[in-house]
PDB file of C-alpha atoms in Angstrom:
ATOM      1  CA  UNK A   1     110.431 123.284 121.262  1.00 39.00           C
ATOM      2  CA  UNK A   2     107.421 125.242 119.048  1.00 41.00           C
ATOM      3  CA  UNK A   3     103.917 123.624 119.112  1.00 48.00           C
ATOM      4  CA  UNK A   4     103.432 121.446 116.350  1.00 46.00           C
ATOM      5  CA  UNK A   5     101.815 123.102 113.093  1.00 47.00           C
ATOM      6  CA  UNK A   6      98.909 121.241 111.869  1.00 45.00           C
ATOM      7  CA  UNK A   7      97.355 122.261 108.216  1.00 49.00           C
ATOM      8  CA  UNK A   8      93.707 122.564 107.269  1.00 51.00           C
ATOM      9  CA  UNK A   9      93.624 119.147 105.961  1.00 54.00           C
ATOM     10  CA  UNK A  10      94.877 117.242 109.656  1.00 69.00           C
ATOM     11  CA  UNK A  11      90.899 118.998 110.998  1.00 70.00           C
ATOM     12  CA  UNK A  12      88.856 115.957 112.123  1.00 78.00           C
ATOM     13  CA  UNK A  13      91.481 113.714 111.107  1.00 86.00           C
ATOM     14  CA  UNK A  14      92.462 110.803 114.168  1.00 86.00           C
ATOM     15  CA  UNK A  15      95.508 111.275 115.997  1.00 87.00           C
ATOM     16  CA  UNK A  16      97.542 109.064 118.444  1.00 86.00           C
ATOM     17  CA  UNK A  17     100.241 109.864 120.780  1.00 86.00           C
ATOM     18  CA  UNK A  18     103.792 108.877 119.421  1.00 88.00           C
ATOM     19  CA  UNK A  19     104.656 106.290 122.380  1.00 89.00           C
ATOM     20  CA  UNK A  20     106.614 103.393 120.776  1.00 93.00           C
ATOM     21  CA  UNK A  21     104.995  99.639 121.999  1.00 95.00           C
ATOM     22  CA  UNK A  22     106.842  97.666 123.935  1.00 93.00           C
ATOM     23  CA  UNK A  23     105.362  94.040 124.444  1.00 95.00           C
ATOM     24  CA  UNK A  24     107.326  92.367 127.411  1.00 96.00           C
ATOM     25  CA  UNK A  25     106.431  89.083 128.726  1.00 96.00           C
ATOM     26  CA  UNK A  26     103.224  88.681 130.669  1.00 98.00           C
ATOM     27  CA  UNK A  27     101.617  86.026 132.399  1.00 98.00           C
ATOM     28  CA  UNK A  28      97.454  86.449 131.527  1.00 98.00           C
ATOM     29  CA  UNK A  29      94.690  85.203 134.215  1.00 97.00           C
ATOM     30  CA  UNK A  30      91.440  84.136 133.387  1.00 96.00           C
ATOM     31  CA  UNK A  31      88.820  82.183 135.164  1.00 96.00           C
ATOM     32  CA  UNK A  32      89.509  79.080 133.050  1.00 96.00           C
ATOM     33  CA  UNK A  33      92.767  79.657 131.174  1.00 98.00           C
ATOM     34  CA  UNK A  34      96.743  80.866 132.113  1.00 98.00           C
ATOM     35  CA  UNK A  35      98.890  82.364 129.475  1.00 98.00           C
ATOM     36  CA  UNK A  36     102.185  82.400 130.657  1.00 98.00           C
ATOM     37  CA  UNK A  37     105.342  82.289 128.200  1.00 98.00           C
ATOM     38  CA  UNK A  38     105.831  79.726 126.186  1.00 98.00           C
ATOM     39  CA  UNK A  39     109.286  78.253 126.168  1.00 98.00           C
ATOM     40  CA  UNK A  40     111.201  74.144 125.500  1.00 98.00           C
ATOM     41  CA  UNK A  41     110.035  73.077 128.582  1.00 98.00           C
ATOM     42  CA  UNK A  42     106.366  73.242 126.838  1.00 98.00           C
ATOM     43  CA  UNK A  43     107.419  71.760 123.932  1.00 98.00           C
ATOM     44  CA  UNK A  44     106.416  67.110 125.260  1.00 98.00           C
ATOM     45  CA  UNK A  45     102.868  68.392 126.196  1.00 97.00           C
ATOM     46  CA  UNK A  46     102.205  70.426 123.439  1.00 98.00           C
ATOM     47  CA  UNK A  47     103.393  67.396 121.016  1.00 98.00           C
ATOM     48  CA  UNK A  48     101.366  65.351 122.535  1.00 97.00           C
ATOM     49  CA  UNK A  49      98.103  67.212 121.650  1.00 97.00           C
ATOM     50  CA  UNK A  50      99.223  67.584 117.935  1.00 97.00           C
ATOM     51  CA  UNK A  51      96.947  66.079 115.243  1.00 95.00           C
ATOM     52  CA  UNK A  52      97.409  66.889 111.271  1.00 92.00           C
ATOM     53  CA  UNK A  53      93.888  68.290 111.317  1.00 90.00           C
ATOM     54  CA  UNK A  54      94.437  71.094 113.775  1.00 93.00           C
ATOM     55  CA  UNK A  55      97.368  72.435 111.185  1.00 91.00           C
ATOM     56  CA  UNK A  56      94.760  72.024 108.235  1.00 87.00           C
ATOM     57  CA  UNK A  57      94.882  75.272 107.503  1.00 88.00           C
ATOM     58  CA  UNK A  58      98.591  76.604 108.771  1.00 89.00           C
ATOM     59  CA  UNK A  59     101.508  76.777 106.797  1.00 87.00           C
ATOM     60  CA  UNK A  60     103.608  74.319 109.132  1.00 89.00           C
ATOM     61  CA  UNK A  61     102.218  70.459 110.503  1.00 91.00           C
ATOM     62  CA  UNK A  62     103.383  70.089 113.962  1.00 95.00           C
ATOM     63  CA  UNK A  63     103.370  66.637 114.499  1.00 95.00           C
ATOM     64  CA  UNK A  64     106.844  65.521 116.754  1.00 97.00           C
ATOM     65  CA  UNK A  65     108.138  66.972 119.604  1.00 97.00           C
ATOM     66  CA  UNK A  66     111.206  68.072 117.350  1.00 98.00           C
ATOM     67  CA  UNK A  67     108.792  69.845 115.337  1.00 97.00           C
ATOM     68  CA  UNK A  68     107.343  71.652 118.453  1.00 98.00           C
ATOM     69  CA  UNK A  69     110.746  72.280 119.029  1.00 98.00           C
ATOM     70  CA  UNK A  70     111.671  73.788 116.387  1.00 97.00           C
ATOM     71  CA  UNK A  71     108.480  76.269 116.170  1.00 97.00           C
ATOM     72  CA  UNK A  72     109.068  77.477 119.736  1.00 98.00           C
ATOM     73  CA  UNK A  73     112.773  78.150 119.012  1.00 98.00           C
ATOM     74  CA  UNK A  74     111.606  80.371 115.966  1.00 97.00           C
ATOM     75  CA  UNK A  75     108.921  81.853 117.985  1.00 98.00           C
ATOM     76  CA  UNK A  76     111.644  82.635 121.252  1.00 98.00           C
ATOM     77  CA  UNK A  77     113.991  83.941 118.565  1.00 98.00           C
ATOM     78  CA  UNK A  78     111.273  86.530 117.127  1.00 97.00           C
ATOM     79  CA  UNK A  79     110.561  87.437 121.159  1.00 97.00           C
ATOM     80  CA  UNK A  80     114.379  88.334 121.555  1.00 96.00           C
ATOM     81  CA  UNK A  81     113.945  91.104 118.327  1.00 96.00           C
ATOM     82  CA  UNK A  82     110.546  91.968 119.621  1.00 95.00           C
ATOM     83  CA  UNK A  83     108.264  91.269 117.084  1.00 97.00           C
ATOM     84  CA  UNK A  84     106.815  88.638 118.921  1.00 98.00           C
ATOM     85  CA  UNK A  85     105.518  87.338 122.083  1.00 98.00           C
ATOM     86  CA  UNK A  86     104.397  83.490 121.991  1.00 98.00           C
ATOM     87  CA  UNK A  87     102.293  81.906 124.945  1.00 98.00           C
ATOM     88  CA  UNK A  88     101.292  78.804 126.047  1.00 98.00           C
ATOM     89  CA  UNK A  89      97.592  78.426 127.008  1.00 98.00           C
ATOM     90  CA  UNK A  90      97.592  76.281 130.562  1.00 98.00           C
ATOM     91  CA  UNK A  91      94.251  74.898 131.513  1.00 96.00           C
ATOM     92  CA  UNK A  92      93.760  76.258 134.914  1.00 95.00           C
ATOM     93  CA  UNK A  93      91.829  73.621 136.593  1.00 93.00           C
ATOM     94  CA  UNK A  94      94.021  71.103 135.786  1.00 94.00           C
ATOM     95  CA  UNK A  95      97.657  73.097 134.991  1.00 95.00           C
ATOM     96  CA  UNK A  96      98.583  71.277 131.613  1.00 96.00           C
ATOM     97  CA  UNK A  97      99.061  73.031 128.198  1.00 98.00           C
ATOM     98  CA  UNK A  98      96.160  73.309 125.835  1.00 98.00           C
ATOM     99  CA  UNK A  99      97.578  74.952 122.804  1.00 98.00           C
ATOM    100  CA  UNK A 100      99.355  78.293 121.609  1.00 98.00           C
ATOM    101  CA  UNK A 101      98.667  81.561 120.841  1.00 98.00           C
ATOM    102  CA  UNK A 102     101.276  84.771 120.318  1.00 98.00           C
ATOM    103  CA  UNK A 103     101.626  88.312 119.915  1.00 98.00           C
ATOM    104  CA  UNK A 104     103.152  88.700 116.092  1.00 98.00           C
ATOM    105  CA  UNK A 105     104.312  91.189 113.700  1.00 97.00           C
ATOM    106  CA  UNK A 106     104.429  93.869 116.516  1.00 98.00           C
ATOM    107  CA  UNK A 107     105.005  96.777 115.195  1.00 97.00           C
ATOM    108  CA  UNK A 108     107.306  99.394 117.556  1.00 95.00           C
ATOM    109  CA  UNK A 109     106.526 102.490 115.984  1.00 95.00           C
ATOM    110  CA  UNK A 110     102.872 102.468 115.190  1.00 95.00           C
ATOM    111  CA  UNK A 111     101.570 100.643 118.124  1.00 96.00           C
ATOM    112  CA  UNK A 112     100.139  97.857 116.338  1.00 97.00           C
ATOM    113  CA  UNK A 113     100.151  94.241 116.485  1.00 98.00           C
ATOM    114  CA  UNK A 114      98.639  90.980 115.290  1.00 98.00           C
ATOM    115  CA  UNK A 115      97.085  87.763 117.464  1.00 98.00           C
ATOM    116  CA  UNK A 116      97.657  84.654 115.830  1.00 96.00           C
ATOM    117  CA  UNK A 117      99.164  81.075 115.808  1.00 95.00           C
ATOM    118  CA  UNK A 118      96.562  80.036 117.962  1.00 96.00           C
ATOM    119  CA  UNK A 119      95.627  76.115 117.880  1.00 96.00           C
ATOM    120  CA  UNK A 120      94.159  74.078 120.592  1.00 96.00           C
ATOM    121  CA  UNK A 121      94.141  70.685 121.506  1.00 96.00           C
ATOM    122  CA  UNK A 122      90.901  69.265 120.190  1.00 94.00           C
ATOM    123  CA  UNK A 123      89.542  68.281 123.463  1.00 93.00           C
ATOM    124  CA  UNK A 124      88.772  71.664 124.359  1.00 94.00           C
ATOM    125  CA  UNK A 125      87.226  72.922 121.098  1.00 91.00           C
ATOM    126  CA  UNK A 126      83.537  74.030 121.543  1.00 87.00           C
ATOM    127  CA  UNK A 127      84.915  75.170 124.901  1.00 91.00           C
ATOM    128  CA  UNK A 128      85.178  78.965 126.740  1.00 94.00           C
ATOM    129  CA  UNK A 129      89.127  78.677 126.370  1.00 96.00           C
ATOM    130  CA  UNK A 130      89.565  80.328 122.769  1.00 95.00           C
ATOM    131  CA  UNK A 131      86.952  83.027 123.759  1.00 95.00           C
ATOM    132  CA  UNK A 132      88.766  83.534 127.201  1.00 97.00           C
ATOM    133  CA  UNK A 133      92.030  83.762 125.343  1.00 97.00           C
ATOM    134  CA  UNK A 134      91.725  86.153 122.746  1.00 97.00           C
ATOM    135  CA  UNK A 135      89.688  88.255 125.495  1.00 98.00           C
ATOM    136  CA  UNK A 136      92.901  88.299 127.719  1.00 98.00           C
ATOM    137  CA  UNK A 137      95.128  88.959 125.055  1.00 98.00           C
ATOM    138  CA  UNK A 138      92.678  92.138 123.277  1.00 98.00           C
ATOM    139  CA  UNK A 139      92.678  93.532 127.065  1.00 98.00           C
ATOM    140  CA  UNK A 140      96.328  93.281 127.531  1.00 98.00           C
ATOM    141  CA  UNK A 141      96.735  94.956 124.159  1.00 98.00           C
ATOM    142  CA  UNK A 142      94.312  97.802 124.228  1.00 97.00           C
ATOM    143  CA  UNK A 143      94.221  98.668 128.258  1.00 97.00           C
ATOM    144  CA  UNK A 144      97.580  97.741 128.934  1.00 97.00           C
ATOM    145  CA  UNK A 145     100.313  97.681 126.028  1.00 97.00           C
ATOM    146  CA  UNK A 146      98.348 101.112 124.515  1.00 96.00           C
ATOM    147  CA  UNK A 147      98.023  99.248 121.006  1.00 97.00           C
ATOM    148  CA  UNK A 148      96.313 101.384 118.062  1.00 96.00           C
ATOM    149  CA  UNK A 149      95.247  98.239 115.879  1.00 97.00           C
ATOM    150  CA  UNK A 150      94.676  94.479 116.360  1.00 98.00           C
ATOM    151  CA  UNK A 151      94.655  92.579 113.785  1.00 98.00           C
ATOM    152  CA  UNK A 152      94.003  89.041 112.875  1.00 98.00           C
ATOM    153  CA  UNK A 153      94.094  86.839 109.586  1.00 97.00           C
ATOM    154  CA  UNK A 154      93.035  83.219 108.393  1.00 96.00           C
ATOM    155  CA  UNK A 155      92.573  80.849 105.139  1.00 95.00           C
ATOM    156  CA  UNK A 156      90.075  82.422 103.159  1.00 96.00           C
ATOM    157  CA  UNK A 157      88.716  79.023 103.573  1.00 94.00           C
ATOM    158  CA  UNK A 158      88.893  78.461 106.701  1.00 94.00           C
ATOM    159  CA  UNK A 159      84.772  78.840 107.965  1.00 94.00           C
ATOM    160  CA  UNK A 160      85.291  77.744 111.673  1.00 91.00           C
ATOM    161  CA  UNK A 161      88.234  80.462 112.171  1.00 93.00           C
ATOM    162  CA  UNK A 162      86.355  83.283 110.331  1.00 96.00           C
ATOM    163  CA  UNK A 163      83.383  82.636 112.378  1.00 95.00           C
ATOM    164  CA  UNK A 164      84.690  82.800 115.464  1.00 93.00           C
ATOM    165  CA  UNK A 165      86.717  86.466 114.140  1.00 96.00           C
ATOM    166  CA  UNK A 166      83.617  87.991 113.186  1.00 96.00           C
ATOM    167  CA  UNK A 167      81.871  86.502 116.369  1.00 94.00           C
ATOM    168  CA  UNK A 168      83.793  88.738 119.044  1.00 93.00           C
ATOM    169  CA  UNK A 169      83.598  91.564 116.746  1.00 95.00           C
ATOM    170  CA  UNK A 170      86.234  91.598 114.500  1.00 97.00           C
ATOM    171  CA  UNK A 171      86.000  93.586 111.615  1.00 98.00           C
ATOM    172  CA  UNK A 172      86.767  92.107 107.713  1.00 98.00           C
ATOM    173  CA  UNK A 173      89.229  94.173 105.973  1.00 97.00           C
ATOM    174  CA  UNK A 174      89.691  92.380 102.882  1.00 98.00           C
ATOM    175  CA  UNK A 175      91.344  89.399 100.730  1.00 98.00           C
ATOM    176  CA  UNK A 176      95.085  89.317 100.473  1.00 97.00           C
ATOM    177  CA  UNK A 177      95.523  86.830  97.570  1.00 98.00           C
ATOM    178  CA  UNK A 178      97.651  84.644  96.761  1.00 97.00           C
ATOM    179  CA  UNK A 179      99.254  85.735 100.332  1.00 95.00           C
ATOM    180  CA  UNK A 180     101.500  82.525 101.212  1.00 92.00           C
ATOM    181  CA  UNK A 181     101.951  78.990  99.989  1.00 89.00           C
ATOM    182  CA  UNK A 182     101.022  76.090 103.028  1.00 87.00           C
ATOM    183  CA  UNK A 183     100.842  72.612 103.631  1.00 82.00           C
ATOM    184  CA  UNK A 184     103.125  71.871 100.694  1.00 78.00           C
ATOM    185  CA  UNK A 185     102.906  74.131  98.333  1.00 86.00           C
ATOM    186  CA  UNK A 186      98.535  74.877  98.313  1.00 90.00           C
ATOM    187  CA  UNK A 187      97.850  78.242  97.503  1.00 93.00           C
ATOM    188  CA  UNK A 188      96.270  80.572 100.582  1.00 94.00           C
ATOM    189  CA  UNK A 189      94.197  83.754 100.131  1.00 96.00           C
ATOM    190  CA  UNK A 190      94.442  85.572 103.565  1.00 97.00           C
ATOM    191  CA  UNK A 191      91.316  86.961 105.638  1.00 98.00           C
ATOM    192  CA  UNK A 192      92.413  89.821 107.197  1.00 98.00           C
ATOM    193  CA  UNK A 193      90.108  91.180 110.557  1.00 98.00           C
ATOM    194  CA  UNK A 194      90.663  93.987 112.935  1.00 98.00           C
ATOM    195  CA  UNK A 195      89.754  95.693 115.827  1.00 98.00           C
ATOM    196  CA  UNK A 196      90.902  99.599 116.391  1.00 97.00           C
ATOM    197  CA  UNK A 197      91.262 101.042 120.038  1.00 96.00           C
ATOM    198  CA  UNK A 198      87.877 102.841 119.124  1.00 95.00           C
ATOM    199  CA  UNK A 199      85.935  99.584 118.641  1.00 97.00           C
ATOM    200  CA  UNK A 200      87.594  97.893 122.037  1.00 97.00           C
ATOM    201  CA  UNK A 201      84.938  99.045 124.545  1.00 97.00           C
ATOM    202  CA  UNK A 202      81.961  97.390 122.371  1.00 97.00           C
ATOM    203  CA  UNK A 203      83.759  94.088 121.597  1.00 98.00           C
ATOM    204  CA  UNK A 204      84.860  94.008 125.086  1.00 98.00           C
ATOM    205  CA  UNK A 205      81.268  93.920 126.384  1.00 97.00           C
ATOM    206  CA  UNK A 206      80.735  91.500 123.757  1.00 96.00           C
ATOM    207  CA  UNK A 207      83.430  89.070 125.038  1.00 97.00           C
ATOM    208  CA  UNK A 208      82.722  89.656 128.281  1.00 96.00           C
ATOM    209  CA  UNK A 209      78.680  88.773 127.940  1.00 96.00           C
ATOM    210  CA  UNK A 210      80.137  85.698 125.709  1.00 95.00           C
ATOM    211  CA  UNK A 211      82.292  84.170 128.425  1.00 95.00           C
ATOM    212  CA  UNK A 212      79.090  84.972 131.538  1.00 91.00           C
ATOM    213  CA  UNK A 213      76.795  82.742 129.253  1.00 87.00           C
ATOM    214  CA  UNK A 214      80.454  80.163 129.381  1.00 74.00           C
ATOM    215  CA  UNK A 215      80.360  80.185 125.889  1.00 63.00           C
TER     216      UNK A 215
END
């Protein structure tokens, strides 16, 4: 095979390797937290944590085991195309489920992907766990899995969520308006954040110095 010809233009211009992703499952250690995959048998404790506010700003209310049901058999149906990989977040200390969060929209050919669903029962808001997560699942993705791009969205509205995006170092890419109708039929503009392979090292120290101070 000839080396590839590259035109004046493709000078200083980023390249990556053309490895496809592949996101298997994964079980995810951290000091306080276990992500392991999140499947039915999940599906009593995680109802049990559900409250209408912590769905204020999703576009499904989980509120009955059925419905817990029903959004891990999506999610498990998503993981058998690829496109997603769903966790449950255990509490280490005490080996219950806390919450979700999942790999979604992950794209094969450009080796990028998207953290989200994430919700956690309200007793351990204000606590290292969300931190600890999304610091297992942006090393996983960039040291591990190879990924280009991580990106992450929320309401437009939604203050807590966008604070803790742009706390860990996640860059604001824009508005998507009028991106998707929730919580029967209210209109949601989209946040979208990222963080590029580039960025990783920096918002890994930041992470990192986050979760020494237990924050």
């Amino acid at each position: 095979m000839s080396a590839p010809v590259f035109f004046e233009t493709d000078a200083g211009v980023p390249r990556r390797e053309l490895v496809p992703l592949v996101a298997p499952p994964v079980v995810l250690e951290g000091r306080t937290v276990r992500l392991e995959p999140l499947g039915l048998e999940h599906a009593p404790a995680l109802a049990s944590l559900c409250e209408d506010s912590l769905f204020a700003f999703f576009s499904v209310v989980l509120r009955t085991q059925e419905d817990v049901e029903r959004f891990i058999t999506r999610a498990l149906g998503a993981a058998e195309k690829g496109t997603e990989r769903p966790f449950v977040i255990l509490e280490r200390e005490t080996g219950l489920p806390v919450g979700t969060t999942s790999y979604l929209d992950i794209q094969r050919d450009f080796r990028t992907l998207e953290i989200g669903w994430t919700w956690l029962g309200r007793r351990v808001w204000r606590t290292r766990v969300n931190t600890e997560c999304k610091y297992l699942l942006l090393r996983h993705a960039f040291e591990t899995l190879d990924v280009m791009r991580v990106q992450l969205k929320t309401d437009r509205r939604n203050a807590r969520s966008r604070a803790a995006i742009e706390r860990m170092g996640g860059k604001l890419e824009g508005i998507l308006r009028n991106h998707m109708l929730v919580r029967g039929g209210v209109v949601r503009d989209s946040a979208y954040y990222s963080v590029i392979d580039t960025e990783w090292p920096e918002v890994k120290a930041r992470l990192e110095g986050f979760l020494l101070q237990g924050a």
